[in-house]
XYZ file of C-alpha atoms in Angstrom:
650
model
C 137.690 135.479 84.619
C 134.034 135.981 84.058
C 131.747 132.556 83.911
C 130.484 131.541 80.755
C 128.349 128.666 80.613
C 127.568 126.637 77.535
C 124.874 124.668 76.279
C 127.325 121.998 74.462
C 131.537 121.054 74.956
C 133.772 123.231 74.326
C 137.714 122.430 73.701
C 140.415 124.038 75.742
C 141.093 125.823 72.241
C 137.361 127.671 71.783
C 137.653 128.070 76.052
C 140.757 129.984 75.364
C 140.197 131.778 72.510
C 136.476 133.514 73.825
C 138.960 135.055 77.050
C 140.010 138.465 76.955
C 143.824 139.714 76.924
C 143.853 140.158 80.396
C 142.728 136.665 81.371
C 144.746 134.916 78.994
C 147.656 136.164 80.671
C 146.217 135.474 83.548
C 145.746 131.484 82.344
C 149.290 131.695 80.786
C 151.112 132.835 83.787
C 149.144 130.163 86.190
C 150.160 127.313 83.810
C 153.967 128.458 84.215
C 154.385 128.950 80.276
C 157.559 130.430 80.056
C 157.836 132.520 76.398
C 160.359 130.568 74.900
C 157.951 127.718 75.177
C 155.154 130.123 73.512
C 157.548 131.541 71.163
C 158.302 127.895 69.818
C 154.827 127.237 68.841
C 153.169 128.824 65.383
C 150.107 128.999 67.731
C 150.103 130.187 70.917
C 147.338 127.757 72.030
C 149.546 124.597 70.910
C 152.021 125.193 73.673
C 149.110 124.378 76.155
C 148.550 121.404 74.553
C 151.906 119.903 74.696
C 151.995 116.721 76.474
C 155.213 117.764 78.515
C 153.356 120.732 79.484
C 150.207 119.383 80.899
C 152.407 116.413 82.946
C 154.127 119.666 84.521
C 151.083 121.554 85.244
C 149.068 118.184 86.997
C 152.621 117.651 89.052
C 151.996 121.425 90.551
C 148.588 120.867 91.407
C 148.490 120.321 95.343
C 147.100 116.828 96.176
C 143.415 118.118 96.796
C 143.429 120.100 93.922
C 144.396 116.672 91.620
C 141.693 114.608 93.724
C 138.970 116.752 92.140
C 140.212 116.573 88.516
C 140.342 112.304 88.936
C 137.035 112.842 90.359
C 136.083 114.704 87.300
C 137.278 111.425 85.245
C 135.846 109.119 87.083
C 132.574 110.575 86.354
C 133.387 109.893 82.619
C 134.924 113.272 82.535
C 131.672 115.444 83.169
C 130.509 115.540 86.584
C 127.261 117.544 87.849
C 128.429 121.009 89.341
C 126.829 120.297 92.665
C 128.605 116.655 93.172
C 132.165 118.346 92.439
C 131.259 121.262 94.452
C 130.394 119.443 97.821
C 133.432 117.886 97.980
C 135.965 120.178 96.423
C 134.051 123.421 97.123
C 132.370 126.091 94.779
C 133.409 128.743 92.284
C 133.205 133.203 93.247
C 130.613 134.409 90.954
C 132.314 137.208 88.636
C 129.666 139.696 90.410
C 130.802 139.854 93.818
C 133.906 142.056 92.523
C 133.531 145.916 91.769
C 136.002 145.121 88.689
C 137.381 142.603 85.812
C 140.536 143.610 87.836
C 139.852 142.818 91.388
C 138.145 139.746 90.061
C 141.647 138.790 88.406
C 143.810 139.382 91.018
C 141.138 137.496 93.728
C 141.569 134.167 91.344
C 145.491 134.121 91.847
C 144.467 132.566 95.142
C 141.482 130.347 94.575
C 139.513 129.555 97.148
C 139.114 125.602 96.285
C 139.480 122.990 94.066
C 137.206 123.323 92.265
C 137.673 127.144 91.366
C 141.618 126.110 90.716
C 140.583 123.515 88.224
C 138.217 126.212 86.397
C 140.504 128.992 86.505
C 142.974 127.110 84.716
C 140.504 125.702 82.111
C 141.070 121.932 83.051
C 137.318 121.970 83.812
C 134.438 124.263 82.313
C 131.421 124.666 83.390
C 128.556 123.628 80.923
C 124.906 122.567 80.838
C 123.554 119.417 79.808
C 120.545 119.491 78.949
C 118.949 120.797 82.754
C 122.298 119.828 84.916
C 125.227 122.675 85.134
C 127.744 120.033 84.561
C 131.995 120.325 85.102
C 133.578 118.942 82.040
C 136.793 118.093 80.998
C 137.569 119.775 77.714
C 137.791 117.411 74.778
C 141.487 118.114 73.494
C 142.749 117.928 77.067
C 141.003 114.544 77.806
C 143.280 112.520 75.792
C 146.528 114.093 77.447
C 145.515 113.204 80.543
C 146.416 110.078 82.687
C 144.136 107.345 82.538
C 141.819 107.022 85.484
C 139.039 104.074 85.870
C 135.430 104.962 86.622
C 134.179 105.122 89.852
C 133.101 102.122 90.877
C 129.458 100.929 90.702
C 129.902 97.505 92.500
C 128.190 97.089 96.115
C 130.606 95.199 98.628
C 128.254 92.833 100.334
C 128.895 89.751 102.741
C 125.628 87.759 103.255
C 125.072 87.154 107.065
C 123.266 84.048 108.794
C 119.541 83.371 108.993
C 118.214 86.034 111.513
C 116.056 84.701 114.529
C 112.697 86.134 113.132
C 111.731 85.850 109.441
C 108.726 86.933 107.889
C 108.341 85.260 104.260
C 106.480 87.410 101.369
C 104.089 85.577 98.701
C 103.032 87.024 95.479
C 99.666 85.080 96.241
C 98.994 87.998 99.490
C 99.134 91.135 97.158
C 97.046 89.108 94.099
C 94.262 88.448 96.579
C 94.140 91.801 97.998
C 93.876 93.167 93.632
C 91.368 90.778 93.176
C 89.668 92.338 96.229
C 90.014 95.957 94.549
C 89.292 94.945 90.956
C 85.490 92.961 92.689
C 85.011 96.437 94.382
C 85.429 98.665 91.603
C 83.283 95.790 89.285
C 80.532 96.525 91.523
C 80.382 99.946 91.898
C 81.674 100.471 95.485
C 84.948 102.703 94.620
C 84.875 106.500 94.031
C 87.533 108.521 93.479
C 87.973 112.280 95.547
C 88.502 115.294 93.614
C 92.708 114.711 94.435
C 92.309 111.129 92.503
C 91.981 109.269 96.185
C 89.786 106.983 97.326
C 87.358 108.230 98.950
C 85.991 107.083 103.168
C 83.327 105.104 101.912
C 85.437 103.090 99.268
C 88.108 102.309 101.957
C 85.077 101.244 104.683
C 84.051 98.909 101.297
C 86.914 97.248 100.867
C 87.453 96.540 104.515
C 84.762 94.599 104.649
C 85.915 91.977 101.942
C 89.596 92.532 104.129
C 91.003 88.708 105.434
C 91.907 90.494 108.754
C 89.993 92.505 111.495
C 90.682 96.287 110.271
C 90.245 99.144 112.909
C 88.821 101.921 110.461
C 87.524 104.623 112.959
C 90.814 106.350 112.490
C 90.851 105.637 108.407
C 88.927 108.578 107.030
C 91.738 109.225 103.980
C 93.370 107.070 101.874
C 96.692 107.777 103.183
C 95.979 106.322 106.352
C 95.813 102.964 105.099
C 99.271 102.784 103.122
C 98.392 99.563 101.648
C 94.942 100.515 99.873
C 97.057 103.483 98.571
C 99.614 101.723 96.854
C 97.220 98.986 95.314
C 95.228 101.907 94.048
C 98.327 103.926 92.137
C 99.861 100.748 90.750
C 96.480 98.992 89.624
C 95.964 102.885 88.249
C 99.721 103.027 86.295
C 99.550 99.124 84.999
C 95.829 99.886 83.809
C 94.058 98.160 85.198
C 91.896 100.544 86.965
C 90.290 103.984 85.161
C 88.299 106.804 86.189
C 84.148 106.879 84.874
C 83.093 110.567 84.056
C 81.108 110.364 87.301
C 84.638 109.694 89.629
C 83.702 106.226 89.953
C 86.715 103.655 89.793
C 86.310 100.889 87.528
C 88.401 97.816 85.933
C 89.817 98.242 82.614
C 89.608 95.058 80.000
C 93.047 95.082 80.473
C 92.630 93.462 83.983
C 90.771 90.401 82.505
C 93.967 89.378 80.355
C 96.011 90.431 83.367
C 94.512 87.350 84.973
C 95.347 85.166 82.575
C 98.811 86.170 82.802
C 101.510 83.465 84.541
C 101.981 84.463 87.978
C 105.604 86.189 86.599
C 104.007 87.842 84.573
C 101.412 89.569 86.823
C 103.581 90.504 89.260
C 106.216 91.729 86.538
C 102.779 93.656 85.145
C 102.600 94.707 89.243
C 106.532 95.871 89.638
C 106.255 97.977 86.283
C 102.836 99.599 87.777
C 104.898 100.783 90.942
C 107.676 101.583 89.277
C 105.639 104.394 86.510
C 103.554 105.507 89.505
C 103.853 108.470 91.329
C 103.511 106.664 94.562
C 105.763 107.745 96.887
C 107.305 105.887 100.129
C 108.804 109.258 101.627
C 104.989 110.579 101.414
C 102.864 107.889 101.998
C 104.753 106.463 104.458
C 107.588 108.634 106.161
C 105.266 111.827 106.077
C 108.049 113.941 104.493
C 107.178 116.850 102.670
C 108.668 118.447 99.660
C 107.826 121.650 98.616
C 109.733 122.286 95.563
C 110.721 119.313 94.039
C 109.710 120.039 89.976
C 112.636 117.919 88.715
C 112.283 115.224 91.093
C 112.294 112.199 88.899
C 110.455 109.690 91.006
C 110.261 106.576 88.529
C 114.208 106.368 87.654
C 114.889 106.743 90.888
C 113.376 103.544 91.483
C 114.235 101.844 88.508
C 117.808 102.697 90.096
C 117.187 101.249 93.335
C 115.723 98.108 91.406
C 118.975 97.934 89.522
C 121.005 97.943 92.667
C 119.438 95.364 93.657
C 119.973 92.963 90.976
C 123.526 93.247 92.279
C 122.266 90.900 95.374
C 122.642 87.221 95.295
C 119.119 85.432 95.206
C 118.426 83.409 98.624
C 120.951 85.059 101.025
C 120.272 87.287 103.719
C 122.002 91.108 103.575
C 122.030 93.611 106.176
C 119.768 96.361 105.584
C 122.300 99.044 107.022
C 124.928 97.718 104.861
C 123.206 97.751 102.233
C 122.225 101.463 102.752
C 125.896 102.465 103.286
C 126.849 100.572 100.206
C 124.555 102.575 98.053
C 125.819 105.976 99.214
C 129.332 104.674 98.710
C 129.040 104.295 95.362
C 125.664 105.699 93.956
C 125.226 108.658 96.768
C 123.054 110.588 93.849
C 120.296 107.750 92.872
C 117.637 110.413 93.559
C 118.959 113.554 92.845
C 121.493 113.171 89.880
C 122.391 116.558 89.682
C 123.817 116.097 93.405
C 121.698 119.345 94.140
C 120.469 118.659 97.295
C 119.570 122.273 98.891
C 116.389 123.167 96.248
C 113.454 121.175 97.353
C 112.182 122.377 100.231
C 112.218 119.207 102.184
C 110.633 118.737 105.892
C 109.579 115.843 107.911
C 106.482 115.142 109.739
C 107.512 117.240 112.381
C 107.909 120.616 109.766
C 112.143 120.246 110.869
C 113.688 121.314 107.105
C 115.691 118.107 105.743
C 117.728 120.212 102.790
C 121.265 119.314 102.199
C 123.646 116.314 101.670
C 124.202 116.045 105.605
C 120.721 114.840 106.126
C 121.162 111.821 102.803
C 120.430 109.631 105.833
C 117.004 110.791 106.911
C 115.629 111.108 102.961
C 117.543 108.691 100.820
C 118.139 106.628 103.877
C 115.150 106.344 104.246
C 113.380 106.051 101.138
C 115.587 102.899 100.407
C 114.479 101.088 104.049
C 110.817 102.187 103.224
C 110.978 100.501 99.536
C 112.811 97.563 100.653
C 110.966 96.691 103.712
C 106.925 98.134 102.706
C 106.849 98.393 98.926
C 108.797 95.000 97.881
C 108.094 93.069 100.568
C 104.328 93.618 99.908
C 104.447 92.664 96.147
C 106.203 89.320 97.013
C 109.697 90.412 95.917
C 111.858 90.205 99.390
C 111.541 88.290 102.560
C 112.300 90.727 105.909
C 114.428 89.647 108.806
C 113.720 91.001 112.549
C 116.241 91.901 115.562
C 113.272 92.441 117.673
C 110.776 94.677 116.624
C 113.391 96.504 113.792
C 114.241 94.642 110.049
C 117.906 93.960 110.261
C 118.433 91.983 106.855
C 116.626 91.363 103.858
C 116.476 88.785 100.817
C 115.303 88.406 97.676
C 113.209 85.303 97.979
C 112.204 83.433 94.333
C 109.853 85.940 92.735
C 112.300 88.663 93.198
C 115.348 86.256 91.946
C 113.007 85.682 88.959
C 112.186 89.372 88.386
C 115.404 91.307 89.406
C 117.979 88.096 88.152
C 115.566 86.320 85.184
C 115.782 83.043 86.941
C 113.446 80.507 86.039
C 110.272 80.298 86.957
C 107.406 77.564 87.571
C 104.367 78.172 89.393
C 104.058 75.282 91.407
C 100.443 76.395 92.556
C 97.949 73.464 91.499
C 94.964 75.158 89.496
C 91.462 73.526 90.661
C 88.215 73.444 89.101
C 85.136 75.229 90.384
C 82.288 72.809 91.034
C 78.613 74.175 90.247
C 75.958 72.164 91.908
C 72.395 71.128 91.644
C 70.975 73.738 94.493
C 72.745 76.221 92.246
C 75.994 76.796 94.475
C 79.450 77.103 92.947
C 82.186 75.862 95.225
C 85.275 78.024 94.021
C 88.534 75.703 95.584
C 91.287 77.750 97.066
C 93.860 77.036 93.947
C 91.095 78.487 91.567
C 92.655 81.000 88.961
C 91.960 84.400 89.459
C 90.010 84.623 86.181
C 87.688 81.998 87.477
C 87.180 83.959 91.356
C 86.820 87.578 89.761
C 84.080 86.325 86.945
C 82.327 84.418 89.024
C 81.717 87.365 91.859
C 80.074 88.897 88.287
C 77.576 86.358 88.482
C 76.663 84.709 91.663
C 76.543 85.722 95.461
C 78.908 85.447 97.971
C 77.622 83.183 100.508
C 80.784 81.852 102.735
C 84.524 82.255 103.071
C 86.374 79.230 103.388
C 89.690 77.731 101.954
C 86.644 76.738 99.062
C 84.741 79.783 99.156
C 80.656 79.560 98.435
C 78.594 81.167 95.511
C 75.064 81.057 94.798
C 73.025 81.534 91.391
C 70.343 83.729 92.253
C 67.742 85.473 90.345
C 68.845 88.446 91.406
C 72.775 87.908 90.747
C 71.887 86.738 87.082
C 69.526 89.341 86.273
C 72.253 92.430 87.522
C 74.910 90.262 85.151
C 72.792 90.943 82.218
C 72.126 94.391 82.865
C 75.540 94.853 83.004
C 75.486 93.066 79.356
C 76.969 89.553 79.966
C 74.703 87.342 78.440
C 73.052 83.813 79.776
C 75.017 82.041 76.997
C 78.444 83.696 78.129
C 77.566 82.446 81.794
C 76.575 79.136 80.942
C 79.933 78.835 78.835
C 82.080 80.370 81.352
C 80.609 77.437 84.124
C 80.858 74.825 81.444
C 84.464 75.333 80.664
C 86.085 76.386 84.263
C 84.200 73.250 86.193
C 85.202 70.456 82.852
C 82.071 69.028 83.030
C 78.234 69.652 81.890
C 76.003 71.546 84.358
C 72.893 70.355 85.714
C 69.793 70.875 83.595
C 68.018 72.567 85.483
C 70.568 74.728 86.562
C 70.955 75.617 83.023
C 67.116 76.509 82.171
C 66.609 78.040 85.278
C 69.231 80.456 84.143
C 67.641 80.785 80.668
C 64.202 81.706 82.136
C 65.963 84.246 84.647
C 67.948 86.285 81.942
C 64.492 86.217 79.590
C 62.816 87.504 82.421
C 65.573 90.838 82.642
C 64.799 91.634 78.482
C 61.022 92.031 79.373
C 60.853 95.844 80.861
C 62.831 98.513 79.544
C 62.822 102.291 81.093
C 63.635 104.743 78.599
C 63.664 108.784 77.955
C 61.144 110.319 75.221
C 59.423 113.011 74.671
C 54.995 113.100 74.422
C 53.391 115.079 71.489
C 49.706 115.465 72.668
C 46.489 116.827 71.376
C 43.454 117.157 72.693
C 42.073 115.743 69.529
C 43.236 112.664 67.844
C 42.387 114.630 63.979
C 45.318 116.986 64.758
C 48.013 114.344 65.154
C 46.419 112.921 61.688
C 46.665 116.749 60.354
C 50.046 116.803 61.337
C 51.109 113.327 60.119
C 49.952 114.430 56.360
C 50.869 117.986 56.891
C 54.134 118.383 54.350
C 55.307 121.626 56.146
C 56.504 119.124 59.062
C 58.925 116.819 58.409
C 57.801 114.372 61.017
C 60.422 111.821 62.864
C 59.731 108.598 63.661
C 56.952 108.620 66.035
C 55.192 105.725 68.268
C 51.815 106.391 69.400
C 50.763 105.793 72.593
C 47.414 106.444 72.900
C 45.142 107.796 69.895
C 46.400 111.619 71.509
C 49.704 111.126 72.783
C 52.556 110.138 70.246
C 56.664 109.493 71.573
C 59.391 110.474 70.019
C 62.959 110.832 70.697
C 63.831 112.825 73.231
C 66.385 114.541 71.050
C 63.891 115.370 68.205
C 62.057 117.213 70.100
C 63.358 120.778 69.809
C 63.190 120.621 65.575
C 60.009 119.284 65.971
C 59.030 121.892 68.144
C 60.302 124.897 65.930
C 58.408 123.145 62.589
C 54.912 123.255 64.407
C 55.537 126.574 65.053
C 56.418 127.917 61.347
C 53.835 125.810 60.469
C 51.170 127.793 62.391
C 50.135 125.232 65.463
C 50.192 126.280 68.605
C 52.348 124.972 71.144
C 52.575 124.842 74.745
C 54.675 123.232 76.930
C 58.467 122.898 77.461
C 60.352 121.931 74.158
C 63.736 122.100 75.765
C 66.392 119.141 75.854
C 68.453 118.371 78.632
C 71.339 118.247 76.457
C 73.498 121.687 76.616
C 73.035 124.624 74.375
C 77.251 124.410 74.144
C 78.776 123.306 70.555
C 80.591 119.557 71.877
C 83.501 121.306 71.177
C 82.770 124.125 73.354
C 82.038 121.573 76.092
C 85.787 119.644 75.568
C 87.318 122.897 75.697
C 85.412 123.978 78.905
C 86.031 120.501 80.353
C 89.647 120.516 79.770
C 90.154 123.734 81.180
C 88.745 122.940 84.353
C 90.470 119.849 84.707
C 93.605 121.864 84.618
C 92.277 124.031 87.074
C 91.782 121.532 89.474
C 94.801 119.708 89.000
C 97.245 122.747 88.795
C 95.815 123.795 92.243
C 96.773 120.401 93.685
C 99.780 120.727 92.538
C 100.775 124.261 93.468
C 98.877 123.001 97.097
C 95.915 126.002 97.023
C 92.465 125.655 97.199
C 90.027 125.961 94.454
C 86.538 126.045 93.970
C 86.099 123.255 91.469
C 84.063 121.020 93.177
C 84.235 116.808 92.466
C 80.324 117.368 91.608
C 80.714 119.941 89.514
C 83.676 118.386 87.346
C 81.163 115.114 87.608
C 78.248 117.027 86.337
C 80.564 118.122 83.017
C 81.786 115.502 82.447
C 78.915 113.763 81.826
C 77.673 116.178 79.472
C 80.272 114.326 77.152
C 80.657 111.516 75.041
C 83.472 108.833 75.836
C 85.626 110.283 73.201
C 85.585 114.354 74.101
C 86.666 113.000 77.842
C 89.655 111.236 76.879
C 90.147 114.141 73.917
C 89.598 116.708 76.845
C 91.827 114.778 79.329
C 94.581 115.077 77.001
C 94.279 118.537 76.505
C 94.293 119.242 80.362
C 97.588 116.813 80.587
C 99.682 118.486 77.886
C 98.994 121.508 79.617
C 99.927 120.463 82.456
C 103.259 119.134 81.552
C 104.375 122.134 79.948
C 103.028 124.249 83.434
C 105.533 121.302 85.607
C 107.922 121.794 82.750
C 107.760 126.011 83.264
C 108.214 126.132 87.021
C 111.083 123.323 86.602
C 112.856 125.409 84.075
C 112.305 128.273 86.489
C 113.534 126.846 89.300
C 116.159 125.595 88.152
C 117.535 128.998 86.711
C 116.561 130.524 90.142
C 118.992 127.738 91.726
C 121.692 128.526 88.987
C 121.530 132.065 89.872
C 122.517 131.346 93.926
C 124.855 129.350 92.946
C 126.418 131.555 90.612
C-alpha cells in the first residue's frame, strides 16, 4: 500500500477509492468484510461505513493498537506524525520492497500501531500546512466512540514557604532600562556587526551599574546575560534602534513608555521578551542548535506564559513538579510537530542533545532557565532556595497582575524634584522615570544617593541644545516636575547659556575665488551662468553650497572661464536608488552569513560608511528590502529541511 500524502482531509471514501485492486482487497480482507456483507450494499464502500462494522473492527484491534487510535482523538483527531510515531512506532516506506507485491504481503503483519492503524485507513497521513499530520478520516470520525481531549490541566499542590526566599521587584529591571536608555541618550552604546553590544558599551554601562561588576572577563555581550536580555527586549518593545553609524539610540517611543503605569511598562517589558529572539538555551545554557529553521521561539514562550497562568497567585510550587507537569500534558510546547531528531542540538560541551530521551536537558531546561533568570528578573516570580539550588517558585503581584489580570495599584509615592539656587536638582528616590531620564538630558550627575544630585552647568545646557531641546522646554520641564517657580537667576542664567550655544555655527561650503574681484562681478552679470545663491566672503572669495558646486562648475566651463581646482562633491556618483539597492544587498549579505554561521568580509565600517551615504528614508526602505529577503531565504532552507526530514522518515 504505497504512501500518499495530502495537502488537505481526505474521507475514508476518496482514501479508498485512489487504492488499486490489489490493495483494496488487501483493506477488505483486513477489515474481515465477509461478501455477503459487500454484496448487501449498492456501494461497496458503504459496507465499511456501517456502524456494526466499524464496532467489530475496533473490538479486533489488540489493546496497543486501540491506544494509538484514542490517542489520535484526543489530539482532536489529527495528531503530528512524529508524536504518534514515538509512542506507537513508525510506518515501512513503500521503497524498501523490490515490489507492490512484497510490499502487500509485508503489511499483513504490521510492524506497529501506528502502521496497523494506516494500513487499515483509520488514520492517513496528511500535511498541514508544514506538519505531516495522522488524521482521522472525516466519515469515520463520527462512527467512532467518543473520547475526551487530552488533558491540558497541570496537577499542582502548593508547598510551604521555603527557608530562603529571594523577592523580585519590577522597580530592579526599570532602573537597570533607565540605565540603558541614559547610555544610548548619550552616545555611549554601539552595536557589533552581529547586532551586539559591543566591549566598550558593556565597560559604559558598568560604570552607571548599582553593584561592583568584575568586567576583565566581559569582552562580549553574552557574558553578561543580563545586559543581553535588556538589550533584545528594549530592541523588540522599541524602544531602542540602530543609527546608520551602529550607534544604539532611544526611540520616542521610550519617552511615552515612561509615562506608562508601572503595569503597563512591564506588560510593554513581557511583550518585548516574548517577540524577541532572545534565547535562554543560548544565552544562558550554552546549547547549540544547528538546524533549527522552524524553531518557533516566541510561541513557545507565549506557551510557557500560558501554563503559567494555570498557577495560583501567592503560593509557592515546586519547580520539578512543575517541569514534570508540563511534559505530562504539553510534552511538545517547543516543538509542535513532536519532531525532535532535526535540529542538530549540542550542549556546551559539543555532546549531541537530539531526540525525545534528552526533553529533560533542552525543554527541561529551557523552562528552569525562563522561570528562574528571565521572569524573575522582570519582576514576575519570586525564587525559593534549598541551599544554593531554586526548589519552588511563585508568582508574586506583578506576575498575578500580568499572567491572572488582577488588580493593580502602584503603591510607590511619586516625589517632586527640587531645583535649587546654586543650580542643583535634588531628584528624590520615588521620582518618575520621566523626570530621572530627562533630567540626565540636561544637568550633570554629581552624587548617588537615595536623592541623587544634578547640577546645571554651562556645559550640560549648552550639549542639551545642540541636541535641539530648547531653554524654554528646560525651564518648563523644571517648572512643572518640582510644582513650584524656579529661582530667577537660575532661570536667566539658563537663558544667557543657551543664547550663548546659537552664536557659532560650523558648516560645509564650497569657495569660488578669483584673483580679481571684476571677474566675480563678470560672472554675477554674465547670463550664460545661472548663478546660485552666493555669500561673499571677501571681495575674491564667494560661498556657496556645497552641493552647487559641480553645476556651477560645468557652467563656467561652457561659458569659457577657466577653472582650476577640485569641483567634486563628496556625495556619490550612485543614482539614491542605486545606493538602496547596494545597501540592501549587503545587509543581506551580512546577515545571511550570521545566520548560516560563515564568515564574510562585510566589515561594521564598511556597512557604516554606506549607510551614511543615505537619507533616513532609503535606510529603513533598504532595511526592508534586506528583511523580506531574508525571510523568504529562512523560509527556503525551512521548506527544505523539512522535506529532507520527510524523506528519512518516509
Amino acid at each position: 500500500m504505497q504512501q500518499h500524502d495530502r495537502a488537505t482531509t481526505a474521507t475514508f471514501q476518496q482514501w479508498f477509492a485512489e487504492r488499486s485492486t490489489s490493495e483494496r482487497a488487501t483493506v477488505t480482507r483486513l477489515w474481515a468484510l465477509t461478501k455477503n456483507t459487500i454484496s448487501a450494499q449498492t456501494n461497496v464502500i458503504d459496507a465499511f461505513l456501517r456502524p456494526d462494522v466499524v464496532n467489530s473492527l475496533l473490538a479486533s484491534l489488540k489493546p496497543h493498537t486501540r491506544a494509538a487510535l484514542t490517542r489520535v482523538q484526543e489530539y482532536g483527531n489529527a495528531i503530528p506524525r512524529a508524536v504518534l510515531e514515538r509512542e506507537f512506532g513508525t510506518i515501512r516506506s513503500y521503497d524498501q520492497y523490490p515490489n507492490p507485491r512484497t510490499y502487500l504481503l509485508a503489511l499483513s503483519h504490521p510492524s506497529s500501531a501506528t502502521e496497523r492503524l494506516w494500513i487499515l485507513g483509520l488514520i492517513q497521513l496528511l500535511h498541514i500546512g508544514t506538519v505531516p499530520m495522522y488524521v482521522i478520516p472525516a466519515d469515520l470520525q463520527p462512527l467512532l466512540p467518543t473520547v475526551p481531549l487530552r488533558e491540558h490541566t497541570l496537577q499542582l499542590q502548593p508547598g510551604p514557604e521555603p527557608a530562603t526566599v529571594y523577592q523580585s521587584s519590577p522597580h530592579t529591571i526599570e532602573n537597570y532600562v533607565l540605565i540603558c536608555l541614559d547610555a544610548a541618550q548619550q552616545g555611549l552604546l554601539t552595536y557589533t556587526a552581529t547586532g551586539h553590544l559591543n566591549k566598550t558599551s558593556l565597560v559604559n554601562l558598568s560604570k552607571h551599574w548599582d553593584t561592583h561588576l568584575d568586567m576583565q572577563d566581559v569582552t562580549r555581550e553574552e557574558h553578561w546575560p543580563y545586559v543581553s536580555l535588556l538589550r533584545a527586549i528594549l530592541e523588540d518593545a522599541g524602544l531602542l534602534r540602530s543609527s546608520a553609524d551602529g550607534r544604539v539610540l532611544p526611540t520616542r517611543a521610550a519617552l511615552d513608555w515612561m509615562r506608562l503605569p508601572q503595569i503597563g511598562r512591564i506588560r510593554r517589558l513581557l511583550a518585548g521578551w516574548s517577540g524577541s529572539s532572545w534565547d535562554e538555551l543560548v544565552v544562558l545554557e550554552k546549547i547549540h542548535f544547528q538546524r533549527a529553521y522552524n524553531r518557533d521561539l516566541s510561541q513557545t514562550k507565549d506557551t510557557i506564559l500560558t501554563l503559567l497562568t494555570q498557577i495560583a497567585p501567592h503560593q509557592w510550587i515546586n519547580l520539578a513538579d512543575f517541569i514534570t507537569e508540563t511534559q505530562r500534558i504539553e510534552p511538545d510546547f517547543a516543538r509542535p510537530d513532536g519532531n525532535y531528531d532535526c535540529w542538530g542540538i549540542t550542549d556546551r560541551f559539543a555532546r549531541p542533545l537530539d531526540g525525545f530521551t534528552y526533553w529533560e536537558d533542552v525543554e527541561g531546561q529551557q523552562l528552569r532557565a525562563i522561570i528562574t533568570y528571565t521572569l524573575h528578573w522582570l519582576g514576575l516570580i519570586d525564587l525559593g532556595f534549598e541551599g544554593n539550588s531554586v526548589s519552588h517558585f511563585r508568582l508574586n503581584y506583578m506576575g498575578a497582575a500580568l499572567l491572572h489580570d488582577e488588580p493593580w495599584t502602584d503603591m510607590t509615592p511619586k516625589e517632586a524634584l527640587i531645583v535649587q539656587g546654586n543650580f542643583e536638582v535634588l531628584v528624590p528616590m520615588y521620582a518618575t522615570l520621566f523626570v530621572r531620564f530627562q533630567i540626565r538630558r540636561i544637568a550633570e550627575h554629581i552624587q548617588q544617593h537615595e536623592t541623587s544630585t544634578y547640577k546645571l552647568t554651562r556645559k550640560s545646557v549648552q550639549q542639551a541644545v545642540e541636541q535641539g531641546i530648547s531653554v524654554e522646554n528646560m525651564l518648563r520641564f523644571l517648572s512643572e516636575q518640582s510644582g513650584r517657580n524656579l529661582p530667577q537667576h537660575v532661570v536667566v542664567t539658563l537663558q544667557e547659556w543657551g543664547q550663548q550655544t546659537t552664536r557659532l555655527s560650523l558648516q560645509r561650503a564650497v569657495l569660488l575665488e578669483a584673483d580679481d574681484p571684476l571677474l566675480l562681478e563678470q560672472i554675477k552679470h554674465d547670463r550664460r551662468v545661472r548663478l546660485p545663491q552666493v555669500e561673499a566672503i571677501t571681495d575674491k572669495i564667494w560661498a556657496l553650497q556645497e552641493g552647487d558646486g559641480p553645476t556651477l562648475a560645468t557652467q563656467l566651463h561652457k561659458a569659457g572661464y577657466g577653472l582650476m581646482g577640485d569641483t567634486t562633491t563628496s556625495n556619490t556618483p550612485l543614482r539614491k536608488h542605486d545606493l538602496t539597492i547596494l545597501f540592501a544587498a549587503l545587509e543581506f549579505y551580512a546577515t545571511a552569513c550570521t545566520m548560516l554561521e560563515t564568515e564574510n568580509d562585510a566589515s561594521n565600517a564598511l556597512r557604516r560608511r554606506v549607510a551614511k551615504l543615505l537619507s533616513d528614508k532609503q535606510l529603513h526602505r533598504a532595511y526592508r528590502i534586506s528583511s523580506v529577503a531574508l525571510q523568504q531565504l529562512e523560509k527556503q532552507l525551512c521548506n527544505e529541511e523539512s522535506h529532507i526530514s520527510h524523506e528519512k522518515q518516509t
